[in-house]
Short mmCIF file of N, CA and C in Angstrom, two decimals:
data_model
loop_
_atom_site.label_atom_id
_atom_site.label_comp_id
_atom_site.label_asym_id
_atom_site.label_seq_id
_atom_site.Cartn_x
_atom_site.Cartn_y
_atom_site.Cartn_z
N MET D 1 17.95 9.57 -18.97
CA MET D 1 16.58 10.03 -18.82
C MET D 1 15.60 9.00 -19.38
N LYS D 2 15.96 8.39 -20.53
CA LYS D 2 15.09 7.38 -21.12
C LYS D 2 14.94 6.19 -20.19
N ALA D 3 16.02 5.81 -19.54
CA ALA D 3 15.98 4.67 -18.61
C ALA D 3 15.05 4.97 -17.44
N LEU D 4 15.08 6.20 -16.94
CA LEU D 4 14.21 6.59 -15.83
C LEU D 4 12.74 6.55 -16.26
N ARG D 5 12.43 7.07 -17.46
CA ARG D 5 11.06 7.02 -17.97
C ARG D 5 10.59 5.58 -18.14
N PHE D 6 11.47 4.75 -18.67
CA PHE D 6 11.12 3.33 -18.86
C PHE D 6 10.85 2.67 -17.52
N ALA D 7 11.68 2.95 -16.53
CA ALA D 7 11.48 2.38 -15.20
C ALA D 7 10.16 2.85 -14.60
N LEU D 8 9.83 4.12 -14.78
CA LEU D 8 8.55 4.63 -14.28
C LEU D 8 7.37 3.98 -14.98
N LEU D 9 7.48 3.79 -16.28
CA LEU D 9 6.41 3.10 -17.02
C LEU D 9 6.23 1.68 -16.52
N LEU D 10 7.31 0.99 -16.26
CA LEU D 10 7.21 -0.37 -15.73
C LEU D 10 6.53 -0.38 -14.36
N LEU D 11 6.88 0.57 -13.51
CA LEU D 11 6.26 0.65 -12.20
C LEU D 11 4.76 0.93 -12.31
N ILE D 12 4.39 1.82 -13.20
CA ILE D 12 2.98 2.14 -13.37
C ILE D 12 2.24 0.93 -13.92
N ALA D 13 2.79 0.25 -14.89
CA ALA D 13 2.14 -0.92 -15.48
C ALA D 13 2.03 -2.06 -14.48
N ALA D 14 3.00 -2.18 -13.61
CA ALA D 14 2.99 -3.27 -12.64
C ALA D 14 2.15 -2.97 -11.41
N ALA D 15 1.77 -1.72 -11.22
CA ALA D 15 1.00 -1.35 -10.02
C ALA D 15 -0.37 -2.00 -10.06
N PRO D 16 -0.81 -2.56 -8.94
CA PRO D 16 -2.14 -3.15 -8.91
C PRO D 16 -3.21 -2.10 -9.13
N LEU D 17 -4.34 -2.53 -9.71
CA LEU D 17 -5.38 -1.57 -10.03
C LEU D 17 -6.07 -1.00 -8.81
N VAL D 18 -6.01 -1.68 -7.68
CA VAL D 18 -6.55 -1.18 -6.43
C VAL D 18 -5.67 -1.77 -5.33
N SER D 19 -5.36 -1.01 -4.33
CA SER D 19 -4.50 -1.56 -3.29
C SER D 19 -5.32 -2.42 -2.35
N ALA D 20 -4.66 -3.36 -1.69
CA ALA D 20 -5.34 -4.27 -0.77
C ALA D 20 -6.02 -3.50 0.36
N SER D 21 -5.42 -2.40 0.77
CA SER D 21 -6.04 -1.65 1.87
C SER D 21 -7.40 -1.10 1.46
N ASP D 22 -7.60 -0.83 0.16
CA ASP D 22 -8.90 -0.33 -0.31
C ASP D 22 -9.97 -1.41 -0.18
N TRP D 23 -9.78 -2.55 -0.81
CA TRP D 23 -10.84 -3.56 -0.82
C TRP D 23 -11.00 -4.27 0.52
N LEU D 24 -9.96 -4.29 1.33
CA LEU D 24 -10.12 -4.87 2.67
C LEU D 24 -11.01 -4.00 3.56
N ASN D 25 -11.17 -2.74 3.19
CA ASN D 25 -12.04 -1.84 3.93
C ASN D 25 -13.47 -1.83 3.40
N TRP D 26 -13.73 -2.53 2.30
CA TRP D 26 -15.09 -2.64 1.80
C TRP D 26 -15.93 -3.40 2.82
N ARG D 27 -17.23 -3.24 2.76
CA ARG D 27 -18.13 -3.87 3.72
C ARG D 27 -18.43 -5.32 3.34
N LYS D 28 -18.52 -6.16 4.33
CA LYS D 28 -18.81 -7.58 4.11
C LYS D 28 -20.28 -7.74 3.73
N THR D 29 -20.52 -8.50 2.63
CA THR D 29 -21.90 -8.82 2.26
C THR D 29 -22.31 -10.16 2.85
N GLY D 30 -21.34 -11.06 3.00
CA GLY D 30 -21.64 -12.37 3.56
C GLY D 30 -20.41 -13.24 3.60
N ASP D 31 -20.55 -14.38 4.27
CA ASP D 31 -19.46 -15.35 4.31
C ASP D 31 -20.06 -16.75 4.29
N ALA D 32 -19.23 -17.71 3.90
CA ALA D 32 -19.69 -19.09 3.75
C ALA D 32 -18.52 -20.03 3.95
N THR D 33 -18.84 -21.28 4.28
CA THR D 33 -17.83 -22.32 4.46
C THR D 33 -18.16 -23.49 3.55
N LEU D 34 -17.15 -23.94 2.80
CA LEU D 34 -17.31 -25.13 1.96
C LEU D 34 -16.76 -26.33 2.72
N THR D 35 -17.61 -27.33 2.89
CA THR D 35 -17.18 -28.57 3.53
C THR D 35 -17.30 -29.71 2.54
N TRP D 36 -16.52 -30.73 2.78
CA TRP D 36 -16.58 -31.96 2.00
C TRP D 36 -16.64 -33.07 3.03
N GLY D 37 -17.84 -33.61 3.21
CA GLY D 37 -18.04 -34.56 4.30
C GLY D 37 -17.81 -33.82 5.61
N PRO D 38 -17.02 -34.41 6.51
CA PRO D 38 -16.77 -33.75 7.79
C PRO D 38 -15.62 -32.71 7.73
N PHE D 39 -15.03 -32.54 6.55
CA PHE D 39 -13.84 -31.69 6.44
C PHE D 39 -14.17 -30.31 5.87
N THR D 40 -13.59 -29.29 6.48
CA THR D 40 -13.71 -27.94 5.93
C THR D 40 -12.63 -27.76 4.88
N VAL D 41 -13.06 -27.33 3.68
CA VAL D 41 -12.11 -27.07 2.59
C VAL D 41 -11.64 -25.63 2.66
N TYR D 42 -12.60 -24.70 2.80
CA TYR D 42 -12.23 -23.29 2.94
C TYR D 42 -13.41 -22.50 3.51
N THR D 43 -13.07 -21.32 4.00
CA THR D 43 -14.08 -20.33 4.34
C THR D 43 -13.94 -19.21 3.31
N SER D 44 -15.03 -18.54 3.04
CA SER D 44 -15.00 -17.47 2.04
C SER D 44 -15.80 -16.28 2.52
N GLN D 45 -15.46 -15.14 1.96
CA GLN D 45 -16.12 -13.90 2.33
C GLN D 45 -16.23 -13.03 1.09
N LEU D 46 -17.38 -12.39 0.92
CA LEU D 46 -17.58 -11.45 -0.18
C LEU D 46 -17.70 -10.06 0.40
N ARG D 47 -16.96 -9.11 -0.20
CA ARG D 47 -17.00 -7.71 0.22
C ARG D 47 -17.33 -6.85 -1.00
N THR D 48 -18.08 -5.78 -0.76
CA THR D 48 -18.37 -4.79 -1.79
C THR D 48 -18.28 -3.41 -1.15
N PRO D 49 -18.08 -2.38 -1.95
CA PRO D 49 -18.03 -1.04 -1.37
C PRO D 49 -19.33 -0.67 -0.64
N GLN D 50 -20.48 -1.14 -1.14
CA GLN D 50 -21.78 -0.80 -0.55
C GLN D 50 -22.21 -1.78 0.54
N GLY D 51 -21.56 -2.93 0.62
CA GLY D 51 -21.97 -3.93 1.60
C GLY D 51 -23.13 -4.79 1.14
N ARG D 52 -23.43 -4.76 -0.16
CA ARG D 52 -24.48 -5.63 -0.69
C ARG D 52 -24.11 -6.04 -2.12
N TYR D 53 -24.56 -7.23 -2.49
CA TYR D 53 -24.31 -7.75 -3.83
C TYR D 53 -25.40 -7.22 -4.75
N ILE D 54 -24.97 -6.63 -5.88
CA ILE D 54 -25.91 -6.05 -6.83
C ILE D 54 -25.86 -6.78 -8.17
N ALA D 55 -24.65 -6.93 -8.74
CA ALA D 55 -24.51 -7.50 -10.07
C ALA D 55 -23.14 -8.13 -10.24
N ALA D 56 -23.04 -9.01 -11.24
CA ALA D 56 -21.80 -9.75 -11.49
C ALA D 56 -20.63 -8.84 -11.82
N ASP D 57 -20.90 -7.68 -12.42
CA ASP D 57 -19.80 -6.81 -12.85
C ASP D 57 -19.53 -5.65 -11.89
N GLN D 58 -20.13 -5.69 -10.70
CA GLN D 58 -19.88 -4.63 -9.73
C GLN D 58 -18.51 -4.82 -9.05
N ASP D 59 -18.01 -3.78 -8.42
CA ASP D 59 -16.79 -3.91 -7.63
C ASP D 59 -17.06 -4.88 -6.48
N GLN D 60 -16.18 -5.86 -6.32
CA GLN D 60 -16.35 -6.88 -5.28
C GLN D 60 -15.04 -7.60 -5.03
N ALA D 61 -14.92 -8.15 -3.84
CA ALA D 61 -13.73 -8.91 -3.45
C ALA D 61 -14.20 -10.22 -2.83
N LEU D 62 -13.74 -11.32 -3.39
CA LEU D 62 -13.99 -12.65 -2.84
C LEU D 62 -12.69 -13.11 -2.19
N ILE D 63 -12.74 -13.35 -0.89
CA ILE D 63 -11.55 -13.76 -0.14
C ILE D 63 -11.77 -15.19 0.34
N ILE D 64 -10.85 -16.07 -0.02
CA ILE D 64 -10.95 -17.48 0.37
C ILE D 64 -9.79 -17.81 1.29
N THR D 65 -10.10 -18.39 2.44
CA THR D 65 -9.09 -18.85 3.40
C THR D 65 -9.14 -20.37 3.41
N TYR D 66 -8.09 -20.99 2.97
CA TYR D 66 -8.05 -22.45 2.84
C TYR D 66 -7.81 -23.11 4.19
N ALA D 67 -8.47 -24.25 4.38
CA ALA D 67 -8.35 -24.99 5.63
C ALA D 67 -7.54 -26.27 5.45
N ARG D 68 -7.06 -26.49 4.24
CA ARG D 68 -6.24 -27.69 3.98
C ARG D 68 -5.28 -27.39 2.83
N ASP D 69 -4.29 -28.26 2.68
CA ASP D 69 -3.31 -28.10 1.61
C ASP D 69 -3.92 -28.55 0.28
N ILE D 70 -3.75 -27.70 -0.75
CA ILE D 70 -4.25 -28.01 -2.08
C ILE D 70 -3.22 -27.51 -3.08
N THR D 71 -2.88 -28.34 -4.05
CA THR D 71 -1.91 -27.91 -5.07
C THR D 71 -2.58 -26.98 -6.07
N ARG D 72 -1.77 -26.19 -6.75
CA ARG D 72 -2.31 -25.29 -7.78
C ARG D 72 -3.01 -26.09 -8.86
N TYR D 73 -2.52 -27.29 -9.15
CA TYR D 73 -3.14 -28.12 -10.20
C TYR D 73 -4.52 -28.60 -9.77
N GLU D 74 -4.68 -28.91 -8.49
CA GLU D 74 -6.00 -29.28 -7.97
C GLU D 74 -6.95 -28.08 -8.02
N LEU D 75 -6.45 -26.90 -7.71
CA LEU D 75 -7.27 -25.69 -7.79
C LEU D 75 -7.72 -25.42 -9.23
N VAL D 76 -6.81 -25.56 -10.18
CA VAL D 76 -7.14 -25.33 -11.59
C VAL D 76 -8.14 -26.39 -12.06
N ASP D 77 -7.94 -27.66 -11.68
CA ASP D 77 -8.89 -28.72 -12.06
C ASP D 77 -10.28 -28.45 -11.50
N ALA D 78 -10.34 -28.00 -10.25
CA ALA D 78 -11.64 -27.67 -9.65
C ALA D 78 -12.30 -26.51 -10.39
N THR D 79 -11.51 -25.52 -10.80
CA THR D 79 -12.03 -24.40 -11.58
C THR D 79 -12.57 -24.89 -12.91
N ARG D 80 -11.81 -25.74 -13.58
CA ARG D 80 -12.24 -26.32 -14.86
C ARG D 80 -13.58 -27.04 -14.69
N GLU D 81 -13.70 -27.85 -13.65
CA GLU D 81 -14.94 -28.59 -13.41
C GLU D 81 -16.12 -27.65 -13.19
N GLN D 82 -15.91 -26.59 -12.42
CA GLN D 82 -16.99 -25.64 -12.15
C GLN D 82 -17.38 -24.89 -13.42
N TRP D 83 -16.40 -24.49 -14.21
CA TRP D 83 -16.70 -23.80 -15.47
C TRP D 83 -17.45 -24.72 -16.43
N GLN D 84 -17.07 -26.00 -16.45
CA GLN D 84 -17.80 -26.95 -17.31
C GLN D 84 -19.25 -27.06 -16.86
N ALA D 85 -19.47 -27.17 -15.57
CA ALA D 85 -20.82 -27.29 -15.04
C ALA D 85 -21.66 -26.04 -15.34
N LEU D 86 -21.03 -24.89 -15.40
CA LEU D 86 -21.73 -23.63 -15.68
C LEU D 86 -21.84 -23.34 -17.18
N GLY D 87 -21.20 -24.17 -18.03
CA GLY D 87 -21.23 -23.95 -19.47
C GLY D 87 -20.31 -22.83 -19.92
N ILE D 88 -19.31 -22.51 -19.11
CA ILE D 88 -18.40 -21.41 -19.43
C ILE D 88 -17.29 -21.84 -20.40
N LEU D 89 -17.01 -23.11 -20.47
CA LEU D 89 -15.90 -23.59 -21.31
C LEU D 89 -16.33 -23.85 -22.75
N THR D 90 -17.14 -22.97 -23.32
CA THR D 90 -17.63 -23.18 -24.67
C THR D 90 -16.63 -22.72 -25.74
N GLN D 91 -15.84 -21.73 -25.45
CA GLN D 91 -14.81 -21.28 -26.40
C GLN D 91 -13.49 -21.91 -25.97
N GLU D 92 -13.15 -23.00 -26.61
CA GLU D 92 -12.01 -23.82 -26.20
C GLU D 92 -10.70 -23.04 -26.10
N ALA D 93 -10.37 -22.25 -27.10
CA ALA D 93 -9.09 -21.53 -27.08
C ALA D 93 -9.04 -20.56 -25.90
N GLN D 94 -10.12 -19.80 -25.70
CA GLN D 94 -10.15 -18.84 -24.59
C GLN D 94 -10.10 -19.57 -23.25
N SER D 95 -10.87 -20.63 -23.12
CA SER D 95 -10.91 -21.39 -21.87
C SER D 95 -9.55 -21.96 -21.51
N GLN D 96 -8.87 -22.52 -22.48
CA GLN D 96 -7.56 -23.10 -22.22
C GLN D 96 -6.55 -22.02 -21.84
N ALA D 97 -6.65 -20.86 -22.47
CA ALA D 97 -5.76 -19.75 -22.11
C ALA D 97 -6.01 -19.32 -20.67
N TRP D 98 -7.27 -19.23 -20.27
CA TRP D 98 -7.60 -18.85 -18.90
C TRP D 98 -7.05 -19.87 -17.91
N LEU D 99 -7.22 -21.14 -18.21
CA LEU D 99 -6.73 -22.19 -17.30
C LEU D 99 -5.20 -22.19 -17.22
N ARG D 100 -4.53 -21.93 -18.33
CA ARG D 100 -3.06 -21.82 -18.30
C ARG D 100 -2.63 -20.63 -17.44
N THR D 101 -3.36 -19.53 -17.56
CA THR D 101 -3.05 -18.35 -16.75
C THR D 101 -3.15 -18.69 -15.27
N LEU D 102 -4.22 -19.38 -14.89
CA LEU D 102 -4.39 -19.75 -13.48
C LEU D 102 -3.26 -20.66 -13.01
N THR D 103 -2.83 -21.58 -13.86
CA THR D 103 -1.74 -22.49 -13.49
C THR D 103 -0.45 -21.72 -13.23
N THR D 104 -0.22 -20.67 -13.99
CA THR D 104 1.02 -19.89 -13.78
C THR D 104 0.90 -18.90 -12.62
N LEU D 105 -0.31 -18.42 -12.34
CA LEU D 105 -0.48 -17.41 -11.29
C LEU D 105 -0.57 -18.00 -9.89
N TRP D 106 -1.34 -19.05 -9.75
CA TRP D 106 -1.65 -19.55 -8.41
C TRP D 106 -0.52 -20.34 -7.79
N PRO D 107 -0.31 -20.16 -6.51
CA PRO D 107 0.63 -21.01 -5.78
C PRO D 107 -0.12 -22.22 -5.23
N ASP D 108 0.62 -23.20 -4.74
CA ASP D 108 0.00 -24.24 -3.93
C ASP D 108 -0.45 -23.54 -2.65
N VAL D 109 -1.57 -24.00 -2.07
CA VAL D 109 -2.04 -23.38 -0.84
C VAL D 109 -1.92 -24.36 0.32
N ARG D 110 -1.76 -23.80 1.49
CA ARG D 110 -1.70 -24.57 2.73
C ARG D 110 -2.82 -24.07 3.64
N SER D 111 -3.06 -24.81 4.68
CA SER D 111 -4.06 -24.38 5.65
C SER D 111 -3.70 -22.98 6.16
N GLY D 112 -4.62 -22.06 6.04
CA GLY D 112 -4.38 -20.67 6.46
C GLY D 112 -4.05 -19.73 5.32
N THR D 113 -3.68 -20.26 4.15
CA THR D 113 -3.40 -19.41 2.99
C THR D 113 -4.67 -18.71 2.54
N GLN D 114 -4.53 -17.46 2.13
CA GLN D 114 -5.66 -16.73 1.60
C GLN D 114 -5.40 -16.32 0.15
N LEU D 115 -6.37 -16.61 -0.70
CA LEU D 115 -6.38 -16.11 -2.07
C LEU D 115 -7.61 -15.22 -2.19
N ALA D 116 -7.43 -14.09 -2.81
CA ALA D 116 -8.55 -13.17 -3.02
C ALA D 116 -8.62 -12.83 -4.49
N PHE D 117 -9.82 -12.58 -4.96
CA PHE D 117 -10.01 -12.07 -6.31
C PHE D 117 -10.84 -10.80 -6.18
N VAL D 118 -10.30 -9.71 -6.70
CA VAL D 118 -10.93 -8.40 -6.56
C VAL D 118 -11.29 -7.88 -7.95
N LEU D 119 -12.56 -7.57 -8.13
CA LEU D 119 -13.04 -6.93 -9.35
C LEU D 119 -13.25 -5.46 -9.02
N HIS D 120 -12.53 -4.60 -9.72
CA HIS D 120 -12.60 -3.15 -9.48
C HIS D 120 -12.46 -2.43 -10.81
N ASP D 121 -13.36 -1.51 -11.08
CA ASP D 121 -13.33 -0.75 -12.34
C ASP D 121 -13.24 -1.66 -13.56
N LYS D 122 -14.02 -2.74 -13.53
CA LYS D 122 -14.17 -3.67 -14.67
C LYS D 122 -12.92 -4.49 -14.98
N GLN D 123 -11.99 -4.58 -14.03
CA GLN D 123 -10.82 -5.46 -14.16
C GLN D 123 -10.66 -6.24 -12.87
N GLY D 124 -10.16 -7.48 -13.00
CA GLY D 124 -9.96 -8.32 -11.84
C GLY D 124 -8.48 -8.47 -11.50
N GLN D 125 -8.22 -8.76 -10.24
CA GLN D 125 -6.84 -8.96 -9.78
C GLN D 125 -6.83 -10.04 -8.71
N PHE D 126 -5.93 -11.00 -8.84
CA PHE D 126 -5.72 -11.99 -7.79
C PHE D 126 -4.76 -11.43 -6.76
N TRP D 127 -5.00 -11.80 -5.50
CA TRP D 127 -4.15 -11.40 -4.38
C TRP D 127 -3.85 -12.63 -3.55
N TYR D 128 -2.71 -12.61 -2.86
CA TYR D 128 -2.24 -13.77 -2.09
C TYR D 128 -1.72 -13.31 -0.74
N ARG D 129 -2.03 -14.10 0.29
CA ARG D 129 -1.44 -13.91 1.61
C ARG D 129 -1.18 -15.30 2.17
N ALA D 130 0.07 -15.59 2.53
CA ALA D 130 0.46 -16.93 2.98
C ALA D 130 -0.29 -17.37 4.22
N SER D 131 -0.60 -16.42 5.11
CA SER D 131 -1.37 -16.74 6.31
C SER D 131 -1.96 -15.44 6.87
N ALA D 132 -2.94 -15.59 7.73
CA ALA D 132 -3.56 -14.41 8.34
C ALA D 132 -2.56 -13.64 9.20
N ALA D 133 -1.50 -14.33 9.65
CA ALA D 133 -0.48 -13.66 10.46
C ALA D 133 0.34 -12.67 9.63
N GLN D 134 0.41 -12.91 8.32
CA GLN D 134 1.11 -12.00 7.41
C GLN D 134 0.24 -10.77 7.24
N LYS D 135 0.81 -9.60 7.36
CA LYS D 135 0.03 -8.36 7.33
C LYS D 135 -0.58 -8.07 5.96
N ALA D 136 0.21 -8.12 4.92
CA ALA D 136 -0.23 -7.62 3.62
C ALA D 136 -0.53 -8.72 2.62
N PHE D 137 -1.47 -8.44 1.74
CA PHE D 137 -1.72 -9.26 0.56
C PHE D 137 -0.77 -8.81 -0.53
N THR D 138 -0.37 -9.74 -1.41
CA THR D 138 0.50 -9.45 -2.53
C THR D 138 -0.28 -9.72 -3.82
N PRO D 139 -0.23 -8.79 -4.79
CA PRO D 139 -0.94 -9.07 -6.05
C PRO D 139 -0.26 -10.21 -6.81
N LEU D 140 -1.08 -11.02 -7.48
CA LEU D 140 -0.58 -12.12 -8.30
C LEU D 140 -0.88 -11.82 -9.76
N GLY D 141 0.17 -11.63 -10.55
CA GLY D 141 0.00 -11.44 -11.98
C GLY D 141 -0.64 -10.13 -12.36
N PRO D 142 -0.92 -10.01 -13.65
CA PRO D 142 -1.51 -8.78 -14.17
C PRO D 142 -3.02 -8.74 -13.94
N PRO D 143 -3.63 -7.57 -14.12
CA PRO D 143 -5.09 -7.49 -14.05
C PRO D 143 -5.73 -8.39 -15.12
N GLN D 144 -6.92 -8.88 -14.82
CA GLN D 144 -7.64 -9.77 -15.72
C GLN D 144 -8.83 -9.03 -16.34
N SER D 145 -9.27 -9.49 -17.49
CA SER D 145 -10.38 -8.87 -18.21
C SER D 145 -11.69 -9.01 -17.45
N LEU D 146 -12.66 -8.20 -17.82
CA LEU D 146 -13.98 -8.29 -17.22
C LEU D 146 -14.61 -9.65 -17.51
N ALA D 147 -14.45 -10.16 -18.74
CA ALA D 147 -15.02 -11.47 -19.09
C ALA D 147 -14.45 -12.57 -18.20
N PHE D 148 -13.13 -12.57 -18.04
CA PHE D 148 -12.52 -13.56 -17.16
C PHE D 148 -13.03 -13.38 -15.73
N SER D 149 -13.08 -12.14 -15.26
CA SER D 149 -13.46 -11.85 -13.88
C SER D 149 -14.87 -12.35 -13.58
N ILE D 150 -15.81 -12.05 -14.46
CA ILE D 150 -17.19 -12.50 -14.26
C ILE D 150 -17.26 -14.02 -14.30
N SER D 151 -16.51 -14.64 -15.21
CA SER D 151 -16.50 -16.11 -15.32
C SER D 151 -15.90 -16.74 -14.07
N PHE D 152 -14.84 -16.15 -13.55
CA PHE D 152 -14.23 -16.71 -12.35
C PHE D 152 -15.17 -16.59 -11.15
N LEU D 153 -15.72 -15.43 -10.94
CA LEU D 153 -16.61 -15.21 -9.80
C LEU D 153 -17.92 -15.99 -9.93
N ALA D 154 -18.28 -16.37 -11.15
CA ALA D 154 -19.51 -17.15 -11.37
C ALA D 154 -19.48 -18.48 -10.61
N ILE D 155 -18.31 -19.02 -10.37
CA ILE D 155 -18.20 -20.28 -9.64
C ILE D 155 -18.95 -20.18 -8.32
N TRP D 156 -18.91 -19.04 -7.68
CA TRP D 156 -19.56 -18.83 -6.39
C TRP D 156 -20.85 -18.02 -6.50
N LEU D 157 -20.93 -17.11 -7.48
CA LEU D 157 -21.99 -16.10 -7.47
C LEU D 157 -23.05 -16.23 -8.55
N ASP D 158 -22.82 -17.05 -9.56
CA ASP D 158 -23.82 -17.24 -10.61
C ASP D 158 -25.05 -17.95 -10.02
N PRO D 159 -26.25 -17.57 -10.44
CA PRO D 159 -27.45 -18.25 -9.93
C PRO D 159 -27.46 -19.76 -10.20
N HIS D 160 -26.67 -20.23 -11.17
CA HIS D 160 -26.61 -21.66 -11.49
C HIS D 160 -25.38 -22.36 -10.90
N THR D 161 -24.75 -21.74 -9.92
CA THR D 161 -23.58 -22.33 -9.29
C THR D 161 -23.89 -23.73 -8.75
N GLN D 162 -22.88 -24.54 -8.60
CA GLN D 162 -23.03 -25.86 -8.00
C GLN D 162 -23.20 -25.76 -6.49
N TYR D 163 -23.01 -24.56 -5.94
CA TYR D 163 -23.10 -24.33 -4.50
C TYR D 163 -24.11 -23.23 -4.19
N PRO D 164 -25.41 -23.48 -4.43
CA PRO D 164 -26.41 -22.41 -4.23
C PRO D 164 -26.49 -21.91 -2.78
N ARG D 165 -26.28 -22.78 -1.82
CA ARG D 165 -26.33 -22.35 -0.41
C ARG D 165 -25.18 -21.39 -0.10
N LEU D 166 -23.98 -21.72 -0.60
CA LEU D 166 -22.84 -20.83 -0.40
C LEU D 166 -23.10 -19.48 -1.07
N ARG D 167 -23.67 -19.51 -2.27
CA ARG D 167 -23.98 -18.26 -2.97
C ARG D 167 -24.90 -17.40 -2.11
N GLN D 168 -25.95 -17.99 -1.59
CA GLN D 168 -26.89 -17.23 -0.78
C GLN D 168 -26.20 -16.63 0.44
N GLN D 169 -25.33 -17.39 1.06
CA GLN D 169 -24.63 -16.88 2.24
C GLN D 169 -23.67 -15.75 1.86
N LEU D 170 -22.97 -15.91 0.73
CA LEU D 170 -22.02 -14.87 0.30
C LEU D 170 -22.70 -13.56 -0.08
N ILE D 171 -23.85 -13.65 -0.74
CA ILE D 171 -24.51 -12.42 -1.18
C ILE D 171 -25.42 -11.86 -0.10
N GLY D 172 -25.41 -12.48 1.08
CA GLY D 172 -26.16 -11.94 2.21
C GLY D 172 -27.63 -12.29 2.21
N GLY D 173 -27.98 -13.36 1.48
CA GLY D 173 -29.39 -13.75 1.41
C GLY D 173 -29.76 -14.70 2.53
N GLU D 174 -30.96 -15.23 2.43
CA GLU D 174 -31.45 -16.21 3.41
C GLU D 174 -30.54 -17.42 3.42
N GLN D 175 -30.38 -18.00 4.61
CA GLN D 175 -29.50 -19.16 4.73
C GLN D 175 -30.25 -20.42 4.88
#
């Protein structure tokens, strides 16, 4: 009986905080494409339950579809650079822990791979889908704190982002 209870506790702890079918049904607020010269790096889409962006800590899903191969280390380095530009890397110990977490969670991506980050009920969750042909998203790692979630989404959604045009497109503003 103890083994059964333990197994149930593990299942409950490992269950994602929101299923992919929930956030995939949220309304699109906007979408944007990041290019580097003539090359498309990725397309992105922001979804919210209401279909509009209200605040950094609201329920939201950022879905990124990569258009080229990128290693997890390149993704983490790009995240580090964006956080430095936003002034988020001020607490060295916390910042390094977050970057280590990303290195362990993220896979290398290929053209067509989708990574999503979903903030729901003040916790964030990474999701992965190898390609659009694959039906389901798979959760990556444990839920993340609200502080981490807001900091991660700030790369695209903070008013001081390095990509203000993408931000405007994602939040459904003027283009």
